[in-house]
Short mmCIF file of C-alpha atoms in Angstrom, two decimals:
data_model
loop_
_atom_site.label_atom_id
_atom_site.label_comp_id
_atom_site.label_asym_id
_atom_site.label_seq_id
_atom_site.Cartn_x
_atom_site.Cartn_y
_atom_site.Cartn_z
CA MET A 1 -18.64 -53.52 14.82
CA ASP A 2 -19.61 -50.00 15.86
CA THR A 3 -21.10 -48.23 12.85
CA LEU A 4 -21.21 -44.86 14.59
CA SER A 5 -17.46 -44.49 14.27
CA TYR A 6 -17.74 -44.42 10.48
CA LYS A 7 -20.17 -41.53 10.25
CA THR A 8 -18.94 -38.29 8.81
CA ILE A 9 -19.00 -35.56 11.43
CA SER A 10 -20.39 -32.29 10.13
CA ALA A 11 -19.79 -29.25 12.31
CA ASN A 12 -22.60 -26.83 13.04
CA LYS A 13 -22.92 -23.55 14.87
CA ALA A 14 -23.30 -25.25 18.26
CA THR A 15 -20.40 -27.71 17.96
CA VAL A 16 -17.78 -25.34 16.53
CA THR A 17 -14.83 -24.38 18.76
CA LYS A 18 -13.56 -20.94 17.78
CA GLU A 19 -10.24 -19.65 19.08
CA TRP A 20 -8.50 -16.27 18.99
CA VAL A 21 -5.08 -16.15 17.32
CA VAL A 22 -2.56 -13.35 16.82
CA VAL A 23 -0.47 -13.19 13.66
CA ASP A 24 2.57 -10.92 13.42
CA ALA A 25 2.84 -9.52 9.89
CA THR A 26 6.33 -8.07 10.25
CA ASP A 27 8.33 -8.66 7.02
CA GLN A 28 5.70 -11.07 5.67
CA ILE A 29 4.80 -11.10 1.98
CA VAL A 30 1.26 -9.79 1.55
CA GLY A 31 -0.24 -12.49 -0.69
CA ARG A 32 1.22 -15.44 1.20
CA LEU A 33 0.14 -13.97 4.53
CA GLY A 34 -3.35 -13.29 3.15
CA ALA A 35 -3.74 -16.86 1.89
CA LYS A 36 -2.82 -18.36 5.26
CA VAL A 37 -5.04 -15.93 7.17
CA ALA A 38 -7.95 -16.76 4.84
CA LYS A 39 -7.45 -20.47 5.57
CA LEU A 40 -7.41 -19.72 9.31
CA LEU A 41 -10.62 -17.69 9.03
CA ARG A 42 -12.26 -20.43 7.01
CA GLY A 43 -11.20 -23.20 9.43
CA LYS A 44 -9.34 -25.31 6.89
CA TYR A 45 -6.57 -26.15 9.36
CA LYS A 46 -9.07 -27.87 11.67
CA PRO A 47 -9.97 -31.56 11.42
CA ASN A 48 -13.72 -30.85 11.62
CA PHE A 49 -13.77 -28.37 8.70
CA THR A 50 -17.20 -28.01 7.14
CA PRO A 51 -17.43 -25.88 3.97
CA HIS A 52 -20.80 -24.25 4.65
CA VAL A 53 -20.23 -23.38 8.34
CA ASP A 54 -18.21 -20.62 10.00
CA CYS A 55 -15.82 -22.93 11.85
CA GLY A 56 -12.67 -20.81 11.59
CA ASP A 57 -10.81 -18.83 14.20
CA ASN A 58 -10.89 -15.12 15.01
CA VAL A 59 -7.64 -13.72 13.61
CA ILE A 60 -5.84 -10.59 14.83
CA ILE A 61 -3.12 -9.26 12.52
CA ILE A 62 -0.62 -6.92 14.19
CA ASN A 63 2.15 -4.86 12.55
CA ALA A 64 0.22 -4.71 9.26
CA GLY A 65 2.18 -1.61 8.32
CA LYS A 66 5.36 -3.68 8.05
CA VAL A 67 4.20 -6.08 5.32
CA ARG A 68 6.03 -6.15 2.01
CA PHE A 69 5.52 -7.05 -1.62
CA THR A 70 7.94 -8.93 -3.85
CA GLY A 71 9.44 -7.22 -6.87
CA LYS A 72 8.04 -3.84 -7.89
CA LYS A 73 4.43 -4.65 -6.97
CA MET A 74 4.32 -1.89 -4.34
CA THR A 75 4.32 0.73 -7.11
CA ASP A 76 3.28 -1.23 -10.22
CA LYS A 77 0.31 -3.28 -8.95
CA VAL A 78 -3.08 -1.60 -9.37
CA TYR A 79 -6.25 -2.20 -7.35
CA LEU A 80 -9.47 -1.20 -9.14
CA ARG A 81 -12.82 -0.20 -7.71
CA TYR A 82 -15.95 1.19 -9.27
CA THR A 83 -18.05 4.00 -7.79
CA GLY A 84 -21.24 3.01 -9.60
CA TYR A 85 -21.33 6.07 -11.83
CA PRO A 86 -20.36 6.27 -15.53
CA GLY A 87 -16.61 6.76 -15.79
CA GLY A 88 -16.28 5.99 -12.10
CA GLN A 89 -13.54 3.38 -12.24
CA ARG A 90 -10.81 4.33 -9.75
CA GLU A 91 -7.39 2.81 -9.36
CA ILE A 92 -4.85 2.89 -6.57
CA THR A 93 -1.44 1.34 -6.00
CA PRO A 94 -0.48 -0.39 -2.74
CA ALA A 95 2.05 2.37 -2.02
CA ALA A 96 -0.65 5.06 -2.32
CA LEU A 97 -3.04 2.97 -0.23
CA MET A 98 -0.45 2.47 2.53
CA ALA A 99 0.17 6.25 2.63
CA LYS A 100 -3.47 6.90 3.59
CA PRO A 101 -4.73 6.78 7.18
CA ASP A 102 -5.59 3.16 8.05
CA GLY A 103 -4.10 2.19 4.68
CA ALA A 104 -2.39 -0.97 5.93
CA GLN A 105 -5.65 -2.14 7.49
CA ARG A 106 -7.56 -1.55 4.25
CA LEU A 107 -4.87 -3.31 2.22
CA MET A 108 -4.88 -6.45 4.37
CA ARG A 109 -8.69 -6.59 4.49
CA ARG A 110 -8.83 -6.26 0.70
CA VAL A 111 -6.25 -9.01 0.19
CA VAL A 112 -7.96 -11.45 2.57
CA LYS A 113 -11.44 -10.63 1.23
CA GLY A 114 -10.32 -11.64 -2.26
CA MET A 115 -9.31 -15.07 -0.93
CA LEU A 116 -12.58 -15.82 0.87
CA PRO A 117 -15.78 -17.17 -0.74
CA LYS A 118 -17.84 -14.57 -2.61
CA ASN A 119 -21.09 -15.17 -0.74
CA ARG A 120 -22.79 -14.47 2.61
CA LEU A 121 -20.46 -16.87 4.41
CA GLY A 122 -17.42 -14.99 3.09
CA ALA A 123 -18.84 -11.70 4.36
CA LYS A 124 -19.46 -13.28 7.75
CA LEU A 125 -15.93 -14.72 7.88
CA LEU A 126 -14.39 -11.33 7.10
CA LYS A 127 -15.96 -9.95 10.29
CA ASN A 128 -13.71 -12.35 12.25
CA LEU A 129 -10.60 -10.50 11.01
CA TYR A 130 -9.06 -7.67 13.05
CA VAL A 131 -6.13 -5.73 11.57
CA TYR A 132 -3.86 -3.28 13.40
CA GLU A 133 -0.98 -1.28 11.93
CA GLY A 134 1.03 -1.28 15.14
CA GLY A 135 2.03 -3.97 17.60
CA GLU A 136 -0.82 -3.29 20.05
CA HIS A 137 -4.36 -4.64 19.88
CA LYS A 138 -7.43 -4.33 22.12
CA HIS A 139 -8.37 -8.01 22.37
CA GLU A 140 -6.35 -9.03 25.44
CA ALA A 141 -9.54 -10.09 27.24
CA GLN A 142 -10.01 -12.94 24.75
CA SER A 143 -6.49 -14.20 25.64
CA PRO A 144 -5.42 -14.88 22.04
CA LYS A 145 -2.54 -17.22 21.36
CA ALA A 146 0.30 -16.10 19.12
CA ILE A 147 1.03 -18.42 16.21
CA ASP A 148 3.91 -18.54 13.78
CA ILE A 149 2.32 -18.06 10.35
CA ASN A 150 5.38 -19.51 8.63
CA SER A 151 4.79 -22.91 10.25
CA LEU A 152 1.42 -23.28 8.47
CA LYS A 153 1.16 -24.67 4.97
#
């Protein structure tokens, strides 16, 4: 009996295989898209997932300006931030955020960031996310493969 076949394989920085994937966000619901992208960034769809290692893929989101919310969340939902000064709590709705320059990029980064771990690994994983409002991106040299986000669980 070969006992090596029963050992748990733990991925590390040297053994991880990272890929580049493109996700089209056209007519996708923001929260559901963000959850699947966070799982892709984390590497949870891979068989050699290791919780404390960056084993996820590099994700490129295109057409981020065409995402949508369900119900009246576009105008009723409120995102809060704090400036650090007394009375410095600011709020913004997704509609107001999307109206700003690079608003769709900021919205998607904020959504995905909230679904990643709140530690140094989460900050490192967020750097593997690239968001573009239009259909063009500048990562053709990495030859990313397009995936259908709806086929993932």
